[in-house]
PDB file of C-alpha atoms in Angstrom:
ATOM      1  CA  MET A   1      -0.317   0.161  -0.018  1.00 46.00           C
ATOM      2  CA  HIS A   2       2.973   2.102   0.943  1.00 47.00           C
ATOM      3  CA  PHE A   3       4.414   1.690  -2.984  1.00 43.00           C
ATOM      4  CA  LYS A   4       0.818   2.318  -4.378  1.00 43.00           C
ATOM      5  CA  ASN A   5       0.323   6.119  -2.589  1.00 46.00           C
ATOM      6  CA  ILE A   6       3.380   7.158  -3.744  1.00 44.00           C
ATOM      7  CA  LEU A   7       2.628   6.080  -7.172  1.00 42.00           C
ATOM      8  CA  GLY A   8      -0.528   7.770  -6.895  1.00 44.00           C
ATOM      9  CA  VAL A   9       1.308  11.393  -5.441  1.00 41.00           C
ATOM     10  CA  VAL A  10       3.221  10.659  -8.457  1.00 39.00           C
ATOM     11  CA  LEU A  11       1.268  10.450 -11.305  1.00 40.00           C
ATOM     12  CA  LEU A  12      -0.980  12.942  -9.548  1.00 40.00           C
ATOM     13  CA  ILE A  13       2.364  15.573  -9.705  1.00 40.00           C
ATOM     14  CA  VAL A  14       2.726  14.664 -13.815  1.00 38.00           C
ATOM     15  CA  SER A  15      -0.845  15.626 -14.139  1.00 40.00           C
ATOM     16  CA  PHE A  16      -0.482  19.371 -12.729  1.00 38.00           C
ATOM     17  CA  VAL A  17       2.409  20.044 -14.145  1.00 38.00           C
ATOM     18  CA  LEU A  18       1.189  18.668 -17.773  1.00 38.00           C
ATOM     19  CA  ALA A  19      -1.799  20.283 -16.676  1.00 38.00           C
ATOM     20  CA  GLY A  20       0.625  23.548 -16.672  1.00 39.00           C
ATOM     21  CA  CYS A  21       2.655  22.518 -20.345  1.00 37.00           C
ATOM     22  CA  GLY A  22      -0.730  23.698 -22.115  1.00 35.00           C
ATOM     23  CA  ALA A  23      -2.036  26.151 -20.512  1.00 33.00           C
ATOM     24  CA  PRO A  24      -1.336  30.013 -21.098  1.00 33.00           C
ATOM     25  CA  GLN A  25       2.218  31.661 -20.636  1.00 35.00           C
ATOM     26  CA  ALA A  26       2.657  35.192 -20.319  1.00 36.00           C
ATOM     27  CA  THR A  27       3.793  36.198 -23.492  1.00 43.00           C
ATOM     28  CA  GLN A  28       0.208  35.373 -24.895  1.00 52.00           C
ATOM     29  CA  LYS A  29      -1.989  37.804 -25.925  1.00 56.00           C
ATOM     30  CA  GLU A  30      -5.617  38.874 -23.732  1.00 66.00           C
ATOM     31  CA  ALA A  31      -8.496  37.057 -25.679  1.00 66.00           C
ATOM     32  CA  GLY A  32     -10.278  39.568 -27.389  1.00 75.00           C
ATOM     33  CA  THR A  33      -7.531  41.965 -27.782  1.00 91.00           C
ATOM     34  CA  PHE A  34      -6.089  43.623 -30.735  1.00 97.00           C
ATOM     35  CA  HIS A  35      -1.664  43.697 -29.816  1.00 97.00           C
ATOM     36  CA  ILE A  36      -0.343  45.449 -32.164  1.00 98.00           C
ATOM     37  CA  VAL A  37       3.789  45.218 -32.492  1.00 97.00           C
ATOM     38  CA  THR A  38       6.341  47.887 -33.146  1.00 97.00           C
ATOM     39  CA  SER A  39       9.651  47.198 -34.257  1.00 96.00           C
ATOM     40  CA  PHE A  40      11.538  50.264 -32.476  1.00 95.00           C
ATOM     41  CA  TYR A  41      11.013  53.611 -30.795  1.00 95.00           C
ATOM     42  CA  PRO A  42       9.202  55.923 -33.293  1.00 96.00           C
ATOM     43  CA  MET A  43       6.843  53.584 -34.448  1.00 97.00           C
ATOM     44  CA  TYR A  44       5.958  52.743 -31.262  1.00 96.00           C
ATOM     45  CA  ILE A  45       5.347  56.648 -30.370  1.00 97.00           C
ATOM     46  CA  ASP A  46       3.010  56.916 -33.381  1.00 98.00           C
ATOM     47  CA  VAL A  47       1.936  53.968 -32.367  1.00 98.00           C
ATOM     48  CA  LEU A  48       1.344  54.779 -29.036  1.00 97.00           C
ATOM     49  CA  ASN A  49      -0.529  57.968 -30.711  1.00 98.00           C
ATOM     50  CA  LEU A  50      -3.005  56.314 -32.568  1.00 98.00           C
ATOM     51  CA  THR A  51      -3.820  53.643 -30.194  1.00 98.00           C
ATOM     52  CA  ASP A  52      -4.598  56.542 -27.152  1.00 97.00           C
ATOM     53  CA  GLY A  53      -7.716  55.570 -25.534  1.00 95.00           C
ATOM     54  CA  VAL A  54      -8.414  52.618 -27.674  1.00 97.00           C
ATOM     55  CA  GLU A  55      -9.745  49.557 -24.997  1.00 96.00           C
ATOM     56  CA  GLY A  56      -8.792  45.956 -26.399  1.00 96.00           C
ATOM     57  CA  VAL A  57      -6.282  46.978 -27.844  1.00 97.00           C
ATOM     58  CA  THR A  58      -2.052  46.997 -26.719  1.00 96.00           C
ATOM     59  CA  VAL A  59       1.085  48.065 -27.637  1.00 96.00           C
ATOM     60  CA  THR A  60       4.263  46.197 -27.498  1.00 95.00           C
ATOM     61  CA  ASN A  61       7.699  47.299 -28.369  1.00 94.00           C
ATOM     62  CA  MET A  62       9.782  44.665 -29.050  1.00 95.00           C
ATOM     63  CA  THR A  63      13.178  45.968 -29.294  1.00 92.00           C
ATOM     64  CA  LYS A  64      14.121  47.725 -26.018  1.00 87.00           C
ATOM     65  CA  PRO A  65      13.550  50.964 -25.216  1.00 81.00           C
ATOM     66  CA  GLN A  66      16.884  51.827 -25.849  1.00 80.00           C
ATOM     67  CA  THR A  67      18.176  49.780 -28.969  1.00 84.00           C
ATOM     68  CA  GLY A  68      18.507  53.357 -31.016  1.00 83.00           C
ATOM     69  CA  CYS A  69      18.490  52.644 -34.587  1.00 86.00           C
ATOM     70  CA  LEU A  70      18.238  48.236 -36.324  1.00 89.00           C
ATOM     71  CA  HIS A  71      21.395  49.123 -38.055  1.00 80.00           C
ATOM     72  CA  ASP A  72      22.758  44.933 -38.230  1.00 80.00           C
ATOM     73  CA  TYR A  73      19.708  44.377 -35.570  1.00 90.00           C
ATOM     74  CA  GLN A  74      19.344  40.478 -34.942  1.00 91.00           C
ATOM     75  CA  LEU A  75      16.224  38.910 -33.747  1.00 93.00           C
ATOM     76  CA  THR A  76      16.591  37.977 -30.185  1.00 94.00           C
ATOM     77  CA  THR A  77      13.864  34.389 -29.615  1.00 94.00           C
ATOM     78  CA  GLU A  78      11.876  36.803 -26.878  1.00 95.00           C
ATOM     79  CA  ASP A  79      11.388  39.371 -30.670  1.00 95.00           C
ATOM     80  CA  MET A  80      10.502  35.697 -31.887  1.00 94.00           C
ATOM     81  CA  LYS A  81       8.327  34.993 -29.000  1.00 94.00           C
ATOM     82  CA  THR A  82       6.672  38.641 -28.611  1.00 95.00           C
ATOM     83  CA  LEU A  83       5.565  38.419 -32.544  1.00 96.00           C
ATOM     84  CA  GLU A  84       3.581  35.122 -32.108  1.00 94.00           C
ATOM     85  CA  THR A  85       1.005  37.666 -30.041  1.00 93.00           C
ATOM     86  CA  ALA A  86       0.889  39.625 -32.208  1.00 97.00           C
ATOM     87  CA  ASP A  87      -1.765  40.277 -34.698  1.00 97.00           C
ATOM     88  CA  ALA A  88      -0.066  43.318 -36.282  1.00 98.00           C
ATOM     89  CA  PHE A  89       3.589  45.002 -36.630  1.00 98.00           C
ATOM     90  CA  VAL A  90       4.344  48.440 -37.719  1.00 98.00           C
ATOM     91  CA  VAL A  91       7.664  48.950 -39.660  1.00 98.00           C
ATOM     92  CA  ASN A  92       9.916  51.606 -40.938  1.00 97.00           C
ATOM     93  CA  GLY A  93      10.515  50.172 -43.375  1.00 96.00           C
ATOM     94  CA  ALA A  94      12.442  51.409 -46.270  1.00 95.00           C
ATOM     95  CA  GLY A  95      15.117  49.435 -45.511  1.00 94.00           C
ATOM     96  CA  MET A  96      15.249  49.699 -41.775  1.00 94.00           C
ATOM     97  CA  GLU A  97      14.302  46.373 -40.751  1.00 95.00           C
ATOM     98  CA  SER A  98      17.027  44.490 -42.337  1.00 92.00           C
ATOM     99  CA  PHE A  99      15.437  40.715 -40.633  1.00 93.00           C
ATOM    100  CA  LEU A 100      11.679  41.776 -41.950  1.00 93.00           C
ATOM    101  CA  ASP A 101      12.061  38.581 -44.358  1.00 92.00           C
ATOM    102  CA  LYS A 102      13.074  36.585 -41.819  1.00 91.00           C
ATOM    103  CA  VAL A 103       9.896  37.562 -39.904  1.00 93.00           C
ATOM    104  CA  ILE A 104       7.869  36.827 -42.912  1.00 90.00           C
ATOM    105  CA  GLN A 105       9.068  34.081 -43.332  1.00 90.00           C
ATOM    106  CA  MET A 106       8.367  32.628 -39.516  1.00 90.00           C
ATOM    107  CA  GLN A 107       5.274  34.257 -39.083  1.00 90.00           C
ATOM    108  CA  ASP A 108       3.125  33.051 -41.102  1.00 85.00           C
ATOM    109  CA  GLY A 109       0.292  35.323 -41.740  1.00 87.00           C
ATOM    110  CA  LEU A 110       1.087  38.122 -39.347  1.00 94.00           C
ATOM    111  CA  LYS A 111       0.502  41.029 -41.394  1.00 97.00           C
ATOM    112  CA  VAL A 112       3.045  43.961 -41.118  1.00 97.00           C
ATOM    113  CA  ILE A 113       2.198  47.470 -41.836  1.00 98.00           C
ATOM    114  CA  ASP A 114       4.959  49.140 -43.937  1.00 98.00           C
ATOM    115  CA  ALA A 115       5.004  52.793 -42.816  1.00 98.00           C
ATOM    116  CA  SER A 116       6.804  54.332 -45.433  1.00 98.00           C
ATOM    117  CA  ARG A 117       4.920  52.681 -47.719  1.00 97.00           C
ATOM    118  CA  GLY A 118       4.880  54.852 -51.046  1.00 97.00           C
ATOM    119  CA  ILE A 119       7.261  57.186 -49.061  1.00 97.00           C
ATOM    120  CA  GLU A 120      10.213  58.926 -51.850  1.00 96.00           C
ATOM    121  CA  LEU A 121      13.625  57.652 -50.329  1.00 97.00           C
ATOM    122  CA  MET A 122      16.347  59.409 -50.348  1.00 96.00           C
ATOM    123  CA  LYS A 123      19.536  57.632 -51.409  1.00 91.00           C
ATOM    124  CA  ASP A 124      22.883  57.985 -50.245  1.00 84.00           C
ATOM    125  CA  GLY A 125      26.323  58.491 -53.006  1.00 78.00           C
ATOM    126  CA  GLY A 126      26.600  55.025 -53.396  1.00 82.00           C
ATOM    127  CA  GLY A 127      22.764  54.423 -54.403  1.00 87.00           C
ATOM    128  CA  GLU A 128      21.975  53.404 -51.081  1.00 89.00           C
ATOM    129  CA  GLU A 129      18.085  54.330 -49.617  1.00 94.00           C
ATOM    130  CA  ASN A 130      18.190  56.316 -46.237  1.00 94.00           C
ATOM    131  CA  PRO A 131      15.255  54.465 -43.502  1.00 96.00           C
ATOM    132  CA  HIS A 132      15.579  57.821 -41.024  1.00 96.00           C
ATOM    133  CA  VAL A 133      12.089  58.871 -42.613  1.00 97.00           C
ATOM    134  CA  TRP A 134      10.541  59.888 -39.944  1.00 98.00           C
ATOM    135  CA  LEU A 135      13.163  62.327 -38.557  1.00 98.00           C
ATOM    136  CA  SER A 136      11.199  64.634 -41.894  1.00 97.00           C
ATOM    137  CA  ILE A 137       8.624  66.208 -39.674  1.00 97.00           C
ATOM    138  CA  THR A 138       6.941  66.547 -43.059  1.00 97.00           C
ATOM    139  CA  LYS A 139       7.414  62.383 -44.112  1.00 98.00           C
ATOM    140  CA  ASN A 140       6.902  61.367 -40.266  1.00 98.00           C
ATOM    141  CA  ILE A 141       2.622  63.254 -41.213  1.00 98.00           C
ATOM    142  CA  GLU A 142       2.957  60.642 -43.842  1.00 98.00           C
ATOM    143  CA  GLN A 143       4.235  57.874 -41.744  1.00 98.00           C
ATOM    144  CA  VAL A 144       0.994  58.028 -39.202  1.00 98.00           C
ATOM    145  CA  LYS A 145      -0.984  58.293 -41.812  1.00 98.00           C
ATOM    146  CA  ASN A 146      -0.170  55.521 -43.648  1.00 98.00           C
ATOM    147  CA  ILE A 147      -0.409  53.803 -40.061  1.00 98.00           C
ATOM    148  CA  ARG A 148      -3.376  54.770 -39.038  1.00 98.00           C
ATOM    149  CA  ASP A 149      -4.879  53.557 -43.003  1.00 98.00           C
ATOM    150  CA  GLN A 150      -3.195  50.413 -42.219  1.00 98.00           C
ATOM    151  CA  LEU A 151      -4.531  49.904 -38.389  1.00 98.00           C
ATOM    152  CA  LYS A 152      -8.041  50.307 -40.064  1.00 98.00           C
ATOM    153  CA  ALA A 153      -8.065  47.576 -42.499  1.00 98.00           C
ATOM    154  CA  ALA A 154      -6.511  45.139 -40.702  1.00 97.00           C
ATOM    155  CA  ASP A 155      -8.232  46.033 -37.817  1.00 97.00           C
ATOM    156  CA  PRO A 156     -12.134  47.519 -38.252  1.00 97.00           C
ATOM    157  CA  LYS A 157     -13.405  47.758 -34.780  1.00 96.00           C
ATOM    158  CA  HIS A 158     -11.345  50.194 -33.238  1.00 98.00           C
ATOM    159  CA  ALA A 159     -11.705  52.036 -37.663  1.00 98.00           C
ATOM    160  CA  ASP A 160     -13.196  54.912 -36.092  1.00 98.00           C
ATOM    161  CA  GLN A 161     -11.160  55.828 -32.671  1.00 98.00           C
ATOM    162  CA  TYR A 162      -7.519  54.840 -35.313  1.00 98.00           C
ATOM    163  CA  GLU A 163      -8.915  58.305 -37.124  1.00 98.00           C
ATOM    164  CA  ALA A 164     -10.082  60.349 -34.420  1.00 98.00           C
ATOM    165  CA  ASN A 165      -6.930  59.661 -32.765  1.00 98.00           C
ATOM    166  CA  ALA A 166      -5.094  60.378 -35.564  1.00 98.00           C
ATOM    167  CA  GLU A 167      -6.539  63.586 -36.084  1.00 98.00           C
ATOM    168  CA  ALA A 168      -5.891  65.109 -33.561  1.00 98.00           C
ATOM    169  CA  TYR A 169      -1.900  63.704 -32.702  1.00 98.00           C
ATOM    170  CA  LEU A 170      -1.583  64.884 -37.260  1.00 98.00           C
ATOM    171  CA  ALA A 171      -2.934  68.511 -35.963  1.00 98.00           C
ATOM    172  CA  LYS A 172       0.071  68.561 -32.557  1.00 98.00           C
ATOM    173  CA  LEU A 173       2.902  66.747 -36.118  1.00 98.00           C
ATOM    174  CA  GLU A 174       1.479  69.972 -38.372  1.00 98.00           C
ATOM    175  CA  ALA A 175       1.880  72.746 -35.217  1.00 98.00           C
ATOM    176  CA  MET A 176       4.928  71.876 -34.397  1.00 98.00           C
ATOM    177  CA  LYS A 177       6.089  71.519 -37.847  1.00 98.00           C
ATOM    178  CA  THR A 178       4.324  75.973 -38.604  1.00 98.00           C
ATOM    179  CA  GLU A 179       6.903  75.908 -35.037  1.00 98.00           C
ATOM    180  CA  MET A 180      10.245  74.092 -37.355  1.00 97.00           C
ATOM    181  CA  HIS A 181       9.787  76.254 -39.939  1.00 97.00           C
ATOM    182  CA  ALA A 182       9.297  79.058 -38.389  1.00 97.00           C
ATOM    183  CA  ALA A 183      12.465  78.972 -36.249  1.00 97.00           C
ATOM    184  CA  LEU A 184      14.488  77.019 -38.695  1.00 97.00           C
ATOM    185  CA  ASP A 185      13.686  78.638 -42.388  1.00 95.00           C
ATOM    186  CA  ASP A 186      16.086  81.881 -42.242  1.00 94.00           C
ATOM    187  CA  VAL A 187      18.188  80.288 -39.513  1.00 95.00           C
ATOM    188  CA  PRO A 188      22.004  82.822 -41.806  1.00 94.00           C
ATOM    189  CA  HIS A 189      24.164  79.958 -41.401  1.00 94.00           C
ATOM    190  CA  LYS A 190      23.655  76.477 -43.193  1.00 94.00           C
ATOM    191  CA  ASP A 191      26.165  73.404 -43.078  1.00 93.00           C
ATOM    192  CA  ILE A 192      26.080  71.133 -40.224  1.00 93.00           C
ATOM    193  CA  VAL A 193      29.082  68.094 -39.552  1.00 94.00           C
ATOM    194  CA  THR A 194      25.916  65.519 -37.729  1.00 94.00           C
ATOM    195  CA  PHE A 195      27.088  62.771 -35.829  1.00 91.00           C
ATOM    196  CA  HIS A 196      26.299  59.778 -38.955  1.00 86.00           C
ATOM    197  CA  GLU A 197      23.624  59.663 -42.250  1.00 89.00           C
ATOM    198  CA  ALA A 198      20.470  60.118 -39.652  1.00 92.00           C
ATOM    199  CA  PHE A 199      19.826  63.760 -40.518  1.00 95.00           C
ATOM    200  CA  PRO A 200      19.304  64.290 -44.196  1.00 95.00           C
ATOM    201  CA  TYR A 201      15.402  64.309 -44.054  1.00 97.00           C
ATOM    202  CA  PHE A 202      15.459  66.851 -41.204  1.00 97.00           C
ATOM    203  CA  ALA A 203      17.799  68.597 -43.506  1.00 96.00           C
ATOM    204  CA  GLU A 204      15.650  69.029 -46.627  1.00 96.00           C
ATOM    205  CA  GLU A 205      12.910  69.195 -44.207  1.00 96.00           C
ATOM    206  CA  PHE A 206      14.596  72.077 -43.373  1.00 96.00           C
ATOM    207  CA  HIS A 207      17.374  73.266 -45.404  1.00 95.00           C
ATOM    208  CA  LEU A 208      20.181  73.055 -44.217  1.00 96.00           C
ATOM    209  CA  HIS A 209      22.970  71.259 -45.872  1.00 94.00           C
ATOM    210  CA  VAL A 210      24.591  67.810 -44.320  1.00 93.00           C
ATOM    211  CA  LEU A 211      28.643  69.071 -44.950  1.00 90.00           C
ATOM    212  CA  GLY A 212      29.433  66.293 -42.956  1.00 89.00           C
ATOM    213  CA  VAL A 213      29.770  63.626 -40.875  1.00 91.00           C
ATOM    214  CA  ILE A 214      31.614  61.859 -37.622  1.00 91.00           C
ATOM    215  CA  GLU A 215      30.962  58.672 -37.662  1.00 85.00           C
ATOM    216  CA  ARG A 216      29.693  56.128 -40.956  1.00 75.00           C
ATOM    217  CA  GLU A 217      28.451  53.531 -39.041  1.00 74.00           C
ATOM    218  CA  PRO A 218      26.920  54.979 -35.662  1.00 71.00           C
ATOM    219  CA  GLY A 219      29.169  52.544 -32.672  1.00 70.00           C
ATOM    220  CA  THR A 220      32.440  52.795 -34.803  1.00 78.00           C
ATOM    221  CA  GLU A 221      34.759  54.965 -35.289  1.00 83.00           C
ATOM    222  CA  PRO A 222      35.995  57.076 -37.868  1.00 88.00           C
ATOM    223  CA  SER A 223      40.032  56.092 -39.147  1.00 89.00           C
ATOM    224  CA  PRO A 224      42.364  58.156 -38.950  1.00 91.00           C
ATOM    225  CA  THR A 225      42.156  59.498 -42.233  1.00 92.00           C
ATOM    226  CA  GLU A 226      37.805  60.180 -42.356  1.00 90.00           C
ATOM    227  CA  LEU A 227      39.006  62.050 -39.739  1.00 92.00           C
ATOM    228  CA  GLU A 228      41.080  63.947 -40.816  1.00 93.00           C
ATOM    229  CA  ALA A 229      39.128  65.154 -43.799  1.00 91.00           C
ATOM    230  CA  THR A 230      36.181  65.945 -41.463  1.00 92.00           C
ATOM    231  CA  ILE A 231      38.676  68.001 -39.630  1.00 94.00           C
ATOM    232  CA  ALA A 232      39.259  69.705 -42.610  1.00 93.00           C
ATOM    233  CA  GLN A 233      35.494  70.592 -43.235  1.00 90.00           C
ATOM    234  CA  VAL A 234      34.919  72.184 -39.751  1.00 93.00           C
ATOM    235  CA  ARG A 235      37.844  74.288 -40.093  1.00 93.00           C
ATOM    236  CA  GLU A 236      35.986  76.205 -43.830  1.00 90.00           C
ATOM    237  CA  LEU A 237      32.872  76.554 -41.918  1.00 90.00           C
ATOM    238  CA  PRO A 238      32.568  80.171 -40.838  1.00 90.00           C
ATOM    239  CA  VAL A 239      30.082  78.891 -37.808  1.00 90.00           C
ATOM    240  CA  LYS A 240      32.194  75.920 -36.008  1.00 92.00           C
ATOM    241  CA  VAL A 241      29.593  73.791 -34.583  1.00 93.00           C
ATOM    242  CA  LEU A 242      28.932  69.901 -34.118  1.00 94.00           C
ATOM    243  CA  PHE A 243      26.226  67.796 -33.913  1.00 95.00           C
ATOM    244  CA  THR A 244      26.700  64.511 -31.463  1.00 94.00           C
ATOM    245  CA  GLU A 245      23.212  62.012 -30.434  1.00 93.00           C
ATOM    246  CA  PRO A 246      22.846  60.799 -27.467  1.00 93.00           C
ATOM    247  CA  GLN A 247      22.359  57.663 -28.089  1.00 90.00           C
ATOM    248  CA  TYR A 248      26.238  56.899 -29.228  1.00 88.00           C
ATOM    249  CA  SER A 249      29.871  58.213 -27.250  1.00 89.00           C
ATOM    250  CA  PRO A 250      31.010  62.287 -28.287  1.00 91.00           C
ATOM    251  CA  SER A 251      35.074  61.337 -27.681  1.00 92.00           C
ATOM    252  CA  ALA A 252      35.311  61.864 -32.037  1.00 92.00           C
ATOM    253  CA  ALA A 253      33.512  64.825 -31.866  1.00 94.00           C
ATOM    254  CA  GLU A 254      35.265  66.118 -28.929  1.00 94.00           C
ATOM    255  CA  THR A 255      38.761  65.668 -30.693  1.00 94.00           C
ATOM    256  CA  ILE A 256      37.465  67.219 -33.817  1.00 94.00           C
ATOM    257  CA  ALA A 257      36.163  70.189 -31.627  1.00 95.00           C
ATOM    258  CA  ARG A 258      40.237  70.517 -30.015  1.00 95.00           C
ATOM    259  CA  GLU A 259      41.776  70.204 -33.607  1.00 95.00           C
ATOM    260  CA  THR A 260      38.999  73.721 -34.613  1.00 95.00           C
ATOM    261  CA  GLY A 261      37.816  75.288 -31.201  1.00 95.00           C
ATOM    262  CA  ALA A 262      34.626  74.128 -32.848  1.00 95.00           C
ATOM    263  CA  LYS A 263      31.364  74.484 -30.055  1.00 95.00           C
ATOM    264  CA  ILE A 264      29.806  70.969 -29.544  1.00 96.00           C
ATOM    265  CA  TYR A 265      25.739  70.710 -29.753  1.00 96.00           C
ATOM    266  CA  GLU A 266      23.385  67.425 -29.696  1.00 96.00           C
ATOM    267  CA  LEU A 267      20.028  66.480 -32.317  1.00 96.00           C
ATOM    268  CA  ASP A 268      18.145  62.912 -30.579  1.00 96.00           C
ATOM    269  CA  PRO A 269      17.048  61.181 -33.421  1.00 95.00           C
ATOM    270  CA  VAL A 270      14.037  59.699 -31.495  1.00 96.00           C
ATOM    271  CA  VAL A 271      14.996  56.556 -31.148  1.00 95.00           C
ATOM    272  CA  THR A 272      15.669  55.787 -27.787  1.00 93.00           C
ATOM    273  CA  GLY A 273      13.102  56.367 -25.113  1.00 91.00           C
ATOM    274  CA  GLU A 274      10.852  55.286 -22.271  1.00 87.00           C
ATOM    275  CA  SER A 275       8.251  52.503 -23.202  1.00 81.00           C
ATOM    276  CA  THR A 276       6.271  54.270 -21.133  1.00 80.00           C
ATOM    277  CA  PRO A 277       2.136  55.999 -21.917  1.00 78.00           C
ATOM    278  CA  ALA A 278       4.649  59.509 -21.714  1.00 80.00           C
ATOM    279  CA  ALA A 279       6.271  58.315 -24.764  1.00 90.00           C
ATOM    280  CA  LYS A 280       3.791  59.982 -26.696  1.00 95.00           C
ATOM    281  CA  ASP A 281       5.219  63.104 -26.370  1.00 96.00           C
ATOM    282  CA  ALA A 282       8.798  62.119 -26.944  1.00 97.00           C
ATOM    283  CA  TYR A 283       9.004  62.903 -30.666  1.00 97.00           C
ATOM    284  CA  LEU A 284       7.673  65.944 -29.984  1.00 98.00           C
ATOM    285  CA  THR A 285       9.754  66.701 -26.749  1.00 97.00           C
ATOM    286  CA  ALA A 286      12.403  66.197 -29.295  1.00 97.00           C
ATOM    287  CA  MET A 287      12.032  67.863 -31.899  1.00 98.00           C
ATOM    288  CA  ARG A 288      11.723  71.514 -30.172  1.00 97.00           C
ATOM    289  CA  LYS A 289      14.730  70.049 -28.553  1.00 97.00           C
ATOM    290  CA  ASN A 290      16.454  69.643 -31.376  1.00 97.00           C
ATOM    291  CA  MET A 291      15.053  72.907 -33.125  1.00 97.00           C
ATOM    292  CA  ASP A 292      16.477  74.543 -30.374  1.00 97.00           C
ATOM    293  CA  ALA A 293      20.124  73.526 -30.333  1.00 97.00           C
ATOM    294  CA  LEU A 294      20.401  73.963 -33.949  1.00 96.00           C
ATOM    295  CA  LYS A 295      18.507  77.548 -33.444  1.00 96.00           C
ATOM    296  CA  GLN A 296      21.157  78.592 -30.826  1.00 95.00           C
ATOM    297  CA  ALA A 297      23.800  76.698 -33.028  1.00 95.00           C
ATOM    298  CA  LEU A 298      23.049  78.439 -36.491  1.00 94.00           C
ATOM    299  CA  GLU A 299      22.564  81.778 -35.726  1.00 86.00           C
TER     300      GLU A 299
END
């Protein structure tokens, strides 16, 4: 009898374990909700605004909010688990998410919402398309409209709320655009040296000229030859200013500043921040700081 009692307990434990294996996991989305996953921070900001107050819709940013631009980003196991819960995956597009083909292949049926669909892209000297579309406030407005339209098609149940939220956020973006053009269109100096190639769309928007970049690949120190070339460019500027980014070390810019007497300012590409409801205003806040930094540097 003693053996039978022990066997019974063991079988009971095994039955609980097996039952637990079939139970819903924390990574599974709640039944009846529409779960939106965004690829990185700029898309997260846009979607937070479009889904503000919409019951039954949840938003998760796939990458950590400190990841930055997705240059050469490699998907993690945790990323794939997150995507398994998604009804829609909102991406910047334009080549920013180099892993997108892999996602589509592994997550058959996942609705991918491309924020850059139909937007004219800039190309660098080698013919490669620049994906930093959101840094033009005009093109970010187009991205918000793109996301809105594709979300309405993917989740028609909440279409009216997406439309109303888009109208409210687009009004804020248009007001910010007007304010920035008033501040920057007539600055007397137009040449700037930026940290990396994130700002061509921004420069095009406000009639600035990106004379050079400090790091071709963010996070990779420039070679001595590249450093000397940038120093020579900065020495020719009537107003010697450099722009770093808060996501990366300013050491190379500091070296250039020591050699040229240039002042260092900061431009934020809005790729990192907090994953909280307050992130709704992160783009507007960062763009206003960018406006103030440029106005101070170039006047």
